[in-house]
Tab-separated table of C-alpha atoms in Angstrom:
chain	number	residue	atom	x	y	z
A	1	MET	CA	-94.780	-30.589	-89.538
A	2	ALA	CA	-95.837	-28.009	-92.166
A	3	VAL	CA	-95.182	-24.438	-91.015
A	4	GLY	CA	-98.415	-22.328	-91.446
A	5	LYS	CA	-98.642	-18.801	-92.707
A	6	ARG	CA	-99.113	-17.427	-89.231
A	7	GLU	CA	-95.873	-18.945	-87.949
A	8	ILE	CA	-94.049	-17.538	-90.877
A	9	LEU	CA	-95.532	-14.080	-90.427
A	10	LEU	CA	-94.525	-14.117	-86.654
A	11	VAL	CA	-91.006	-15.195	-87.428
A	12	ALA	CA	-90.773	-12.429	-90.069
A	13	MET	CA	-92.030	-9.848	-87.607
A	14	ALA	CA	-89.714	-11.007	-84.820
A	15	TYR	CA	-86.733	-10.619	-87.181
A	16	TYR	CA	-87.899	-7.239	-88.380
A	17	LEU	CA	-88.221	-6.110	-84.613
A	18	PHE	CA	-84.737	-7.340	-84.106
A	19	LEU	CA	-83.492	-5.261	-86.867
A	20	LEU	CA	-85.236	-2.215	-85.563
A	21	VAL	CA	-83.766	-2.687	-82.059
A	22	SER	CA	-80.303	-3.269	-83.527
A	23	ALA	CA	-80.462	-0.108	-85.485
A	24	GLY	CA	-81.749	1.950	-82.646
A	25	LYS	CA	-79.726	0.706	-79.705
A	26	GLY	CA	-76.305	-0.621	-80.953
A	27	GLY	CA	-76.173	-1.163	-84.674
A	28	GLY	CA	-75.869	-5.042	-84.530
A	29	GLY	CA	-73.333	-7.616	-83.626
A	30	GLU	CA	-70.179	-5.888	-84.849
A	31	ALA	CA	-70.927	-2.830	-82.761
A	32	GLU	CA	-71.948	-4.934	-79.690
A	33	ALA	CA	-68.622	-6.650	-80.045
A	34	ASP	CA	-66.844	-3.307	-79.557
A	35	ARG	CA	-68.791	-2.674	-76.343
A	36	ILE	CA	-66.564	-1.889	-73.357
A	37	ILE	CA	-67.769	-3.763	-70.343
A	38	LYS	CA	-65.473	-2.056	-67.864
A	39	LEU	CA	-61.863	-0.629	-68.000
A	40	PRO	CA	-59.509	-1.530	-65.224
A	41	GLY	CA	-59.902	0.913	-62.398
A	42	GLN	CA	-62.901	2.544	-63.946
A	43	PRO	CA	-65.441	4.187	-61.790
A	44	LYS	CA	-69.121	3.383	-62.353
A	45	VAL	CA	-70.798	5.234	-65.124
A	46	SER	CA	-74.271	5.525	-66.610
A	47	PHE	CA	-73.209	5.764	-70.256
A	48	LYS	CA	-72.037	3.133	-72.601
A	49	HIS	CA	-68.645	3.267	-74.486
A	50	TYR	CA	-67.212	1.268	-77.300
A	51	SER	CA	-63.715	0.869	-78.923
A	52	GLY	CA	-62.084	-1.133	-81.623
A	53	TYR	CA	-60.745	-0.870	-85.123
A	54	VAL	CA	-62.020	0.093	-88.588
A	55	THR	CA	-59.948	-1.004	-91.620
A	56	VAL	CA	-59.260	1.838	-94.024
A	57	ASN	CA	-56.915	0.027	-96.509
A	58	LYS	CA	-57.148	-3.726	-96.602
A	59	GLU	CA	-54.354	-4.180	-99.016
A	60	ALA	CA	-51.745	-2.333	-96.895
A	61	GLY	CA	-53.216	-3.442	-93.647
A	62	ARG	CA	-54.177	-0.013	-92.308
A	63	ALA	CA	-56.731	0.278	-89.553
A	64	LEU	CA	-57.740	3.202	-87.292
A	65	PHE	CA	-58.471	2.740	-83.642
A	66	TYR	CA	-61.482	4.511	-82.027
A	67	TRP	CA	-63.098	5.139	-78.675
A	68	LEU	CA	-66.764	6.191	-78.623
A	69	THR	CA	-68.022	7.512	-75.200
A	70	GLU	CA	-71.798	8.111	-75.489
A	71	ALA	CA	-73.610	11.024	-73.867
A	72	VAL	CA	-74.377	10.661	-70.173
A	73	SER	CA	-77.996	11.168	-70.787
A	74	HIS	CA	-80.360	10.767	-73.832
A	75	PRO	CA	-77.526	9.908	-76.176
A	76	GLU	CA	-80.076	9.178	-78.859
A	77	SER	CA	-80.755	12.954	-79.048
A	78	LYS	CA	-77.326	14.313	-78.825
A	79	PRO	CA	-74.932	15.108	-81.787
A	80	LEU	CA	-71.765	13.040	-82.536
A	81	VAL	CA	-68.635	14.933	-81.957
A	82	ILE	CA	-65.488	13.558	-83.696
A	83	TRP	CA	-62.184	14.457	-82.066
A	84	PHE	CA	-58.624	14.414	-83.505
A	85	ASN	CA	-55.299	15.371	-81.962
A	86	GLY	CA	-52.537	16.534	-84.083
A	87	GLY	CA	-48.712	16.425	-84.225
A	88	PRO	CA	-48.806	15.101	-86.837
A	89	GLY	CA	-48.361	11.819	-85.092
A	90	CYS	CA	-50.097	12.268	-81.682
A	91	SER	CA	-52.750	10.153	-80.056
A	92	SER	CA	-56.369	11.342	-79.572
A	93	ILE	CA	-56.626	8.708	-76.755
A	94	ALA	CA	-53.728	10.075	-74.860
A	95	PHE	CA	-54.540	13.806	-75.016
A	96	GLY	CA	-58.176	14.486	-76.165
A	97	ALA	CA	-59.740	11.579	-74.382
A	98	SER	CA	-57.496	11.337	-71.307
A	99	GLU	CA	-56.330	14.770	-70.514
A	100	GLU	CA	-58.945	17.186	-71.983
A	101	ILE	CA	-62.423	16.494	-73.031
A	102	GLY	CA	-63.108	12.713	-72.327
A	103	PRO	CA	-65.119	11.330	-69.403
A	104	PHE	CA	-62.076	9.754	-67.738
A	105	LYS	CA	-58.749	11.084	-66.489
A	106	ILE	CA	-55.955	8.662	-65.542
A	107	LYS	CA	-54.735	8.435	-61.817
A	108	LYS	CA	-51.140	8.983	-60.989
A	109	ASN	CA	-48.801	6.310	-62.172
A	110	GLY	CA	-51.557	4.729	-64.247
A	111	THR	CA	-53.260	2.886	-61.432
A	112	GLY	CA	-56.785	3.661	-62.655
A	113	LEU	CA	-59.287	6.237	-63.855
A	114	TYR	CA	-61.389	8.977	-62.272
A	115	LEU	CA	-64.266	11.079	-63.762
A	116	ASN	CA	-63.563	14.342	-65.547
A	117	LYS	CA	-66.246	16.725	-64.395
A	118	PHE	CA	-65.652	18.883	-67.494
A	119	SER	CA	-66.175	16.078	-70.060
A	120	TRP	CA	-67.878	16.917	-73.244
A	121	ASN	CA	-69.972	13.834	-73.096
A	122	THR	CA	-72.346	15.612	-70.855
A	123	VAL	CA	-73.753	17.317	-74.028
A	124	ALA	CA	-72.624	15.064	-76.880
A	125	ASN	CA	-71.540	11.607	-77.902
A	126	LEU	CA	-67.601	11.706	-78.246
A	127	LEU	CA	-65.740	9.713	-80.952
A	128	PHE	CA	-61.978	9.868	-80.546
A	129	ILE	CA	-59.987	8.601	-83.506
A	130	GLU	CA	-56.260	7.854	-83.532
A	131	SER	CA	-55.211	9.105	-87.010
A	132	PRO	CA	-53.509	8.276	-89.282
A	133	ALA	CA	-52.366	4.605	-89.082
A	134	GLY	CA	-49.304	4.348	-86.960
A	135	VAL	CA	-50.594	6.736	-84.257
A	136	GLY	CA	-51.388	5.157	-80.934
A	137	PHE	CA	-53.187	1.889	-81.299
A	138	SER	CA	-53.889	2.534	-84.949
A	139	TYR	CA	-51.646	0.223	-87.086
A	140	THR	CA	-50.374	-0.521	-90.502
A	141	ASN	CA	-48.971	-3.780	-91.705
A	142	THR	CA	-46.760	-1.989	-94.240
A	143	SER	CA	-43.836	-0.501	-92.410
A	144	SER	CA	-43.042	2.096	-95.170
A	145	ASP	CA	-46.320	3.784	-94.414
A	146	PHE	CA	-44.394	5.605	-91.553
A	147	ASN	CA	-42.402	7.308	-94.265
A	148	THR	CA	-45.294	8.105	-96.610
A	149	SER	CA	-48.021	9.573	-94.472
A	150	GLY	CA	-49.346	12.993	-95.167
A	151	ASP	CA	-52.299	15.284	-95.361
A	152	THR	CA	-53.836	13.691	-98.361
A	153	ARG	CA	-53.978	10.076	-97.476
A	154	THR	CA	-54.938	10.979	-93.848
A	155	ALA	CA	-57.920	12.912	-95.057
A	156	LYS	CA	-59.174	10.301	-97.450
A	157	GLU	CA	-58.748	7.466	-95.053
A	158	ALA	CA	-60.526	9.465	-92.258
A	159	LEU	CA	-63.460	9.666	-94.714
A	160	LYS	CA	-63.381	5.891	-95.210
A	161	PHE	CA	-63.243	5.445	-91.504
A	162	VAL	CA	-66.351	7.679	-91.068
A	163	ILE	CA	-68.275	5.846	-93.753
A	164	ARG	CA	-67.498	2.440	-92.421
A	165	TRP	CA	-67.854	3.384	-88.711
A	166	LEU	CA	-71.413	4.745	-89.484
A	167	ASP	CA	-72.184	1.388	-91.157
A	168	ARG	CA	-71.197	-0.326	-87.952
A	169	PHE	CA	-73.242	2.145	-85.926
A	170	PRO	CA	-76.199	2.923	-88.253
A	171	HIS	CA	-78.266	4.659	-85.596
A	172	TYR	CA	-75.773	7.626	-85.858
A	173	LYS	CA	-76.195	7.954	-89.706
A	174	GLN	CA	-78.744	10.669	-89.499
A	175	ARG	CA	-77.258	12.297	-86.353
A	176	GLU	CA	-75.715	15.865	-86.521
A	177	ILE	CA	-71.867	15.597	-86.837
A	178	TYR	CA	-69.248	18.063	-85.739
A	179	LEU	CA	-65.588	17.549	-86.510
A	180	THR	CA	-63.263	18.857	-83.752
A	181	GLY	CA	-59.555	18.772	-82.662
A	182	GLU	CA	-56.444	20.886	-81.868
A	183	SER	CA	-53.048	21.757	-83.162
A	184	PHE	CA	-52.244	19.909	-86.330
A	185	ALA	CA	-55.887	18.784	-86.472
A	186	GLY	CA	-56.267	22.282	-87.847
A	187	HIS	CA	-55.403	20.479	-91.003
A	188	TYR	CA	-57.140	17.104	-90.311
A	189	VAL	CA	-60.465	18.666	-89.503
A	190	PRO	CA	-61.104	21.066	-92.437
A	191	GLN	CA	-59.558	18.597	-94.879
A	192	LEU	CA	-61.898	15.800	-93.680
A	193	ALA	CA	-64.799	18.304	-93.864
A	194	LYS	CA	-63.814	19.009	-97.559
A	195	GLU	CA	-63.733	15.218	-98.215
A	196	ILE	CA	-67.163	14.826	-96.612
A	197	MET	CA	-68.603	17.774	-98.710
A	198	THR	CA	-67.207	16.236	-101.943
A	199	TYR	CA	-68.607	12.933	-100.956
A	200	ASN	CA	-71.940	14.169	-100.127
A	201	SER	CA	-72.222	15.788	-103.590
A	202	ARG	CA	-71.552	12.455	-105.321
A	203	THR	CA	-73.606	9.995	-103.390
A	204	LYS	CA	-77.087	9.471	-102.165
A	205	PHE	CA	-75.787	8.611	-98.635
A	206	PHE	CA	-75.547	11.878	-96.938
A	207	ILE	CA	-73.144	12.439	-93.962
A	208	ASN	CA	-74.891	14.976	-91.776
A	209	LEU	CA	-71.975	17.250	-91.199
A	210	LYS	CA	-73.006	20.423	-89.368
A	211	GLY	CA	-69.640	22.197	-88.568
A	212	ILE	CA	-66.220	22.145	-87.251
A	213	MET	CA	-64.402	23.424	-84.200
A	214	VAL	CA	-60.621	23.749	-83.832
A	215	GLY	CA	-58.316	24.956	-81.044
A	216	ASN	CA	-54.865	26.489	-81.322
A	217	ALA	CA	-55.114	25.154	-84.798
A	218	VAL	CA	-52.409	25.125	-87.567
A	219	ILE	CA	-54.028	27.091	-90.374
A	220	ASP	CA	-51.538	28.959	-92.702
A	221	LYS	CA	-47.801	28.221	-92.752
A	222	TYR	CA	-46.683	31.935	-93.258
A	223	TYR	CA	-49.065	33.585	-90.803
A	224	ASP	CA	-48.927	30.791	-88.269
A	225	THR	CA	-45.206	31.006	-88.079
A	226	LEU	CA	-45.111	34.773	-87.928
A	227	GLY	CA	-47.772	34.734	-85.243
A	228	THR	CA	-45.741	32.285	-83.224
A	229	VAL	CA	-42.467	34.182	-83.091
A	230	ASP	CA	-44.508	37.357	-82.307
A	231	TYR	CA	-45.926	35.612	-79.384
A	232	TRP	CA	-42.578	34.511	-78.099
A	233	LEU	CA	-41.346	38.078	-78.248
A	234	SER	CA	-44.391	39.710	-76.759
A	235	HIS	CA	-44.437	37.212	-73.844
A	236	ALA	CA	-40.725	37.734	-73.110
A	237	LEU	CA	-39.725	34.190	-73.989
A	238	ILE	CA	-37.031	35.225	-76.362
A	239	SER	CA	-34.857	38.348	-76.787
A	240	ASP	CA	-35.236	41.074	-79.280
A	241	GLU	CA	-32.099	40.033	-80.920
A	242	THR	CA	-33.169	36.495	-81.404
A	243	TYR	CA	-36.500	37.678	-82.779
A	244	LYS	CA	-34.673	39.720	-85.371
A	245	GLN	CA	-32.358	36.908	-86.223
A	246	ILE	CA	-35.324	34.556	-86.934
A	247	LEU	CA	-36.934	37.126	-89.118
A	248	LYS	CA	-33.606	37.676	-90.846
A	249	LYS	CA	-32.456	34.082	-91.348
A	250	CYS	CA	-35.827	32.294	-91.919
A	251	ASP	CA	-38.297	32.434	-94.879
A	252	PHE	CA	-41.681	31.584	-93.523
A	253	HIS	CA	-42.883	30.792	-96.993
A	254	LYS	CA	-40.740	27.729	-97.173
A	255	GLU	CA	-41.576	24.323	-95.843
A	256	ASN	CA	-37.966	23.477	-95.154
A	257	ASP	CA	-35.533	26.344	-94.285
A	258	THR	CA	-31.786	26.878	-94.085
A	259	ASP	CA	-29.281	25.686	-91.333
A	260	GLU	CA	-28.881	29.321	-90.222
A	261	CYS	CA	-32.741	29.403	-89.706
A	262	TYR	CA	-32.680	26.259	-87.638
A	263	ALA	CA	-29.732	27.663	-85.559
A	264	ALA	CA	-31.747	30.690	-84.736
A	265	TYR	CA	-34.602	28.564	-83.629
A	266	ASP	CA	-32.267	26.405	-81.463
A	267	TYR	CA	-31.035	29.611	-79.784
A	268	ALA	CA	-34.603	30.664	-79.218
A	269	ASP	CA	-35.290	27.301	-77.411
A	270	THR	CA	-32.210	28.004	-75.111
A	271	GLU	CA	-33.710	31.393	-74.329
A	272	LYS	CA	-37.180	29.895	-73.535
A	273	GLY	CA	-35.606	27.387	-71.223
A	274	ASN	CA	-37.368	24.312	-69.725
A	275	ILE	CA	-40.943	25.479	-69.890
A	276	ASP	CA	-44.124	23.753	-70.926
A	277	ILE	CA	-44.502	25.057	-74.403
A	278	TYR	CA	-48.211	24.258	-74.368
A	279	ASN	CA	-48.829	26.053	-71.058
A	280	ILE	CA	-46.100	28.598	-70.447
A	281	TYR	CA	-47.442	29.707	-66.944
A	282	GLY	CA	-47.932	26.154	-65.703
A	283	PRO	CA	-45.406	23.850	-63.944
A	284	THR	CA	-43.580	21.164	-65.843
A	285	CYS	CA	-43.441	17.396	-64.947
A	286	GLY	CA	-40.391	17.344	-62.678
A	287	TYR	CA	-38.856	13.974	-63.439
A	288	SER	CA	-39.659	13.144	-67.053
A	289	ILE	CA	-38.508	13.865	-70.575
A	290	ILE	CA	-41.209	15.581	-72.500
A	291	ASP	CA	-41.274	14.935	-76.243
A	292	THR	CA	-42.530	18.042	-77.966
A	293	ILE	CA	-43.649	17.650	-81.607
A	294	THR	CA	-43.661	20.933	-83.505
A	295	PRO	CA	-46.554	21.270	-85.987
A	296	HIS	CA	-44.488	23.925	-87.900
A	297	ASN	CA	-41.958	21.149	-88.668
A	298	HIS	CA	-38.970	23.016	-87.545
A	299	ARG	CA	-37.718	20.047	-85.450
A	300	ILE	CA	-38.572	17.780	-82.639
A	301	GLN	CA	-37.455	18.969	-79.173
A	302	ARG	CA	-36.601	16.405	-76.540
A	303	ILE	CA	-36.336	18.571	-73.531
A	304	PRO	CA	-35.076	17.225	-70.243
A	305	GLN	CA	-37.328	18.636	-67.395
A	306	ARG	CA	-35.557	19.626	-64.237
A	307	PHE	CA	-37.248	19.175	-60.913
A	308	PHE	CA	-39.523	21.949	-59.781
A	309	SER	CA	-40.307	22.314	-56.142
A	310	ILE	CA	-43.808	23.527	-56.823
A	311	SER	CA	-46.563	20.825	-56.400
A	312	SER	CA	-48.012	19.731	-59.655
A	313	ARG	CA	-51.476	20.084	-58.078
A	314	GLN	CA	-51.096	23.561	-56.527
A	315	ILE	CA	-52.412	25.335	-59.665
A	316	SER	CA	-56.131	24.550	-59.973
A	317	GLY	CA	-55.542	20.783	-59.706
A	318	PHE	CA	-53.458	20.767	-62.928
A	319	ASP	CA	-51.009	17.856	-63.096
A	320	PRO	CA	-48.384	18.245	-65.776
A	321	CYS	CA	-47.340	14.569	-65.639
A	322	THR	CA	-50.642	13.068	-67.075
A	323	GLU	CA	-48.882	12.142	-70.345
A	324	ASN	CA	-46.651	9.797	-68.303
A	325	TYR	CA	-49.729	8.174	-66.631
A	326	ALA	CA	-51.187	7.560	-69.962
A	327	LYS	CA	-47.954	5.730	-71.233
A	328	ILE	CA	-48.316	3.483	-68.211
A	329	TYR	CA	-51.976	2.886	-68.269
A	330	TYR	CA	-52.367	2.177	-72.021
A	331	ASN	CA	-49.507	-0.282	-72.118
A	332	ARG	CA	-51.122	-2.419	-69.512
A	333	PRO	CA	-52.324	-5.738	-71.120
A	334	ASP	CA	-55.527	-5.676	-69.126
A	335	VAL	CA	-56.301	-2.227	-70.278
A	336	GLN	CA	-55.566	-3.145	-73.947
A	337	LYS	CA	-57.788	-6.326	-73.599
A	338	ALA	CA	-60.672	-4.258	-72.132
A	339	LEU	CA	-60.243	-1.698	-74.947
A	340	HIS	CA	-60.137	-4.370	-77.769
A	341	ALA	CA	-56.749	-2.685	-78.629
A	342	ASN	CA	-53.498	-3.943	-79.891
A	343	THR	CA	-55.210	-7.014	-81.322
A	344	THR	CA	-52.418	-7.561	-83.901
A	345	GLN	CA	-49.704	-7.305	-81.278
A	346	ILE	CA	-47.724	-4.483	-82.705
A	347	SER	CA	-43.898	-4.635	-82.277
A	348	TYR	CA	-43.671	-1.516	-80.360
A	349	LYS	CA	-45.094	0.034	-77.305
A	350	TRP	CA	-48.102	2.224	-77.399
A	351	THR	CA	-46.901	5.876	-77.075
A	352	THR	CA	-48.393	9.276	-76.990
A	353	CYS	CA	-46.687	10.540	-80.267
A	354	ASN	CA	-44.980	8.696	-83.165
A	355	HIS	CA	-41.898	10.658	-83.957
A	356	ILE	CA	-40.955	8.626	-86.978
A	357	LEU	CA	-44.164	9.367	-88.728
A	358	HIS	CA	-43.965	13.034	-87.743
A	359	ASP	CA	-40.345	13.307	-89.095
A	360	ASN	CA	-41.294	11.815	-92.420
A	361	TRP	CA	-44.677	13.488	-92.965
A	362	ASN	CA	-44.907	13.341	-96.746
A	363	ASP	CA	-47.210	16.253	-97.708
A	364	ARG	CA	-48.845	19.082	-95.893
A	365	ALA	CA	-51.086	21.926	-97.195
A	366	TYR	CA	-49.401	25.337	-97.166
A	367	SER	CA	-52.700	26.843	-96.007
A	368	VAL	CA	-56.205	25.508	-95.296
A	369	LEU	CA	-57.797	28.918	-95.698
A	370	PRO	CA	-59.229	28.084	-99.021
A	371	ILE	CA	-61.113	25.172	-97.436
A	372	TYR	CA	-62.441	27.677	-94.775
A	373	LYS	CA	-63.934	29.608	-97.652
A	374	GLU	CA	-65.586	26.524	-99.023
A	375	MET	CA	-67.023	25.661	-95.652
A	376	ILE	CA	-68.351	29.190	-95.168
A	377	ALA	CA	-69.983	28.991	-98.643
A	378	ALA	CA	-71.430	25.590	-97.698
A	379	GLY	CA	-73.072	27.062	-94.597
A	380	LEU	CA	-71.118	25.002	-92.086
A	381	ARG	CA	-70.719	26.323	-88.511
A	382	ILE	CA	-67.128	27.059	-87.675
A	383	TRP	CA	-65.665	27.807	-84.333
A	384	VAL	CA	-62.037	28.627	-83.795
A	385	PHE	CA	-60.701	28.958	-80.262
A	386	SER	CA	-57.296	29.543	-78.819
A	387	GLY	CA	-55.782	29.227	-75.397
A	388	ASP	CA	-53.629	32.284	-74.629
A	389	ALA	CA	-50.937	30.230	-72.688
A	390	ASP	CA	-50.067	27.991	-75.616
A	391	ALA	CA	-46.747	29.082	-77.304
A	392	MET	CA	-46.712	26.328	-79.774
A	393	VAL	CA	-49.632	27.392	-81.905
A	394	PRO	CA	-50.477	30.664	-80.211
A	395	VAL	CA	-53.572	32.961	-80.244
A	396	THR	CA	-51.581	35.525	-82.354
A	397	ALA	CA	-51.026	32.930	-85.045
A	398	THR	CA	-54.723	32.193	-85.118
A	399	LYS	CA	-55.560	35.842	-85.370
A	400	TYR	CA	-53.154	36.491	-88.082
A	401	SER	CA	-54.298	33.519	-90.171
A	402	LEU	CA	-58.012	34.219	-89.805
A	403	ALA	CA	-57.503	37.866	-90.695
A	404	GLN	CA	-56.754	36.702	-94.244
A	405	LEU	CA	-60.252	35.685	-94.794
A	406	ASN	CA	-61.237	39.405	-94.723
A	407	LEU	CA	-64.544	38.804	-93.172
A	408	THR	CA	-66.739	41.413	-91.507
A	409	THR	CA	-66.918	41.417	-87.747
A	410	LYS	CA	-70.426	40.787	-86.525
A	411	THR	CA	-69.718	40.759	-82.738
A	412	PRO	CA	-66.766	42.809	-81.444
A	413	TRP	CA	-64.232	41.518	-79.077
A	414	TYR	CA	-65.523	41.322	-75.357
A	415	PRO	CA	-64.985	39.717	-71.943
A	416	TRP	CA	-66.896	36.709	-70.855
A	417	TYR	CA	-67.791	36.802	-67.206
A	418	LEU	CA	-68.292	33.871	-64.824
A	419	ASN	CA	-69.308	34.654	-61.196
A	420	ASN	CA	-68.382	38.291	-61.819
A	421	GLN	CA	-64.871	37.366	-62.895
A	422	VAL	CA	-63.494	37.517	-66.383
A	423	LEU	CA	-63.148	33.951	-67.505
A	424	LEU	CA	-61.955	34.653	-71.034
A	425	HIS	CA	-62.237	37.063	-73.874
A	426	TYR	CA	-64.597	35.927	-76.632
A	427	TYR	CA	-63.209	35.402	-80.132
A	428	TYR	CA	-64.340	37.369	-83.023
A	429	ARG	CA	-67.580	36.171	-84.653
A	430	PHE	CA	-67.341	36.685	-88.422
A	431	THR	CA	-69.984	36.879	-91.079
A	432	ASP	CA	-69.483	36.467	-94.739
A	433	ASP	CA	-69.830	39.794	-96.607
A	434	THR	CA	-72.116	38.122	-99.153
A	435	ASN	CA	-74.608	37.114	-96.401
């Protein structure tokens, strides 16, 4: 039977409507295949979430794993916030998604999930990326990649990820995008921002980057390191004698220092004792071995934690053992299946930090302050925050590094109150002298 013009028009219209729905709701079949139905032990939620892989280098077999948790309400009107954890070598799924800003936290011993009432997906769509390849579920089929990763390749492949991920989820292409992260993501975030700015200047396809936000961020080698040892001294973590030895034996301008310098740092570790270096006033996990990756690249500390009688939940509900729960939960086969993770059956267990990759980091910028100047000139919004109990990349390091930008203070330091109590002290807000 011949097909009339009316039938052809109806078919064309139906297909066109299908394309519109795909672009507005999920981006098509590839995105829908990444849709998470329900994670094991997951409470009921109103938002959609997706996870899977984006190939960033087909020849080497490198692919980055992501987890998108859409906003609780009206996700179509909310910005896209992309989150990176640092190390280098640490998982954004383990820390950012499961301990800090994601919608779920992991129950004791990895038995299930519970809702995080402070999740950022109340105000934004959250995209967690495990970067570079070899971190968490992100994989490479080229084993030598563990010895050749570095800032340059990480930034370029993060850009490839963003471009290809937006192709998979085209309804996010015009959305406002903010790059965020902590610790060594103080390199990842501005370096990716620079790649995006360069990309936008060379192509018609515009990535709608609006700003960045980094916390306790690695910024400048010299001032970060000086600020860190000053913090240790001012918070009575090390002695005056050890502080003087570090200043005498170490050259903070060098990437790799002398054996005498490392010996001084080792003695400083002895003086600091078995504390949580990321939360010096909090309890430690009483039965585990905590692997601490140092973004300043002095060494990796494997610190056996002694038992503390203090309950891990006595301090504002804080549980210092959550990293161990993540190792249990994300190694469960049913969890990996639900996440569309470990599809290539990598030969090692999922872990929170890849120490081989960290130890062999191939290149790192001495300072990202020049990129800050470029971002300011481009009109990007920049928010740098710093927790004052973190002794790994402390607030003094952040202040020393940012001071090198020589910007004018727009709003002076002041306390921020919540229910008539000082919650925190607000960071400096700077303005460029040329504005």
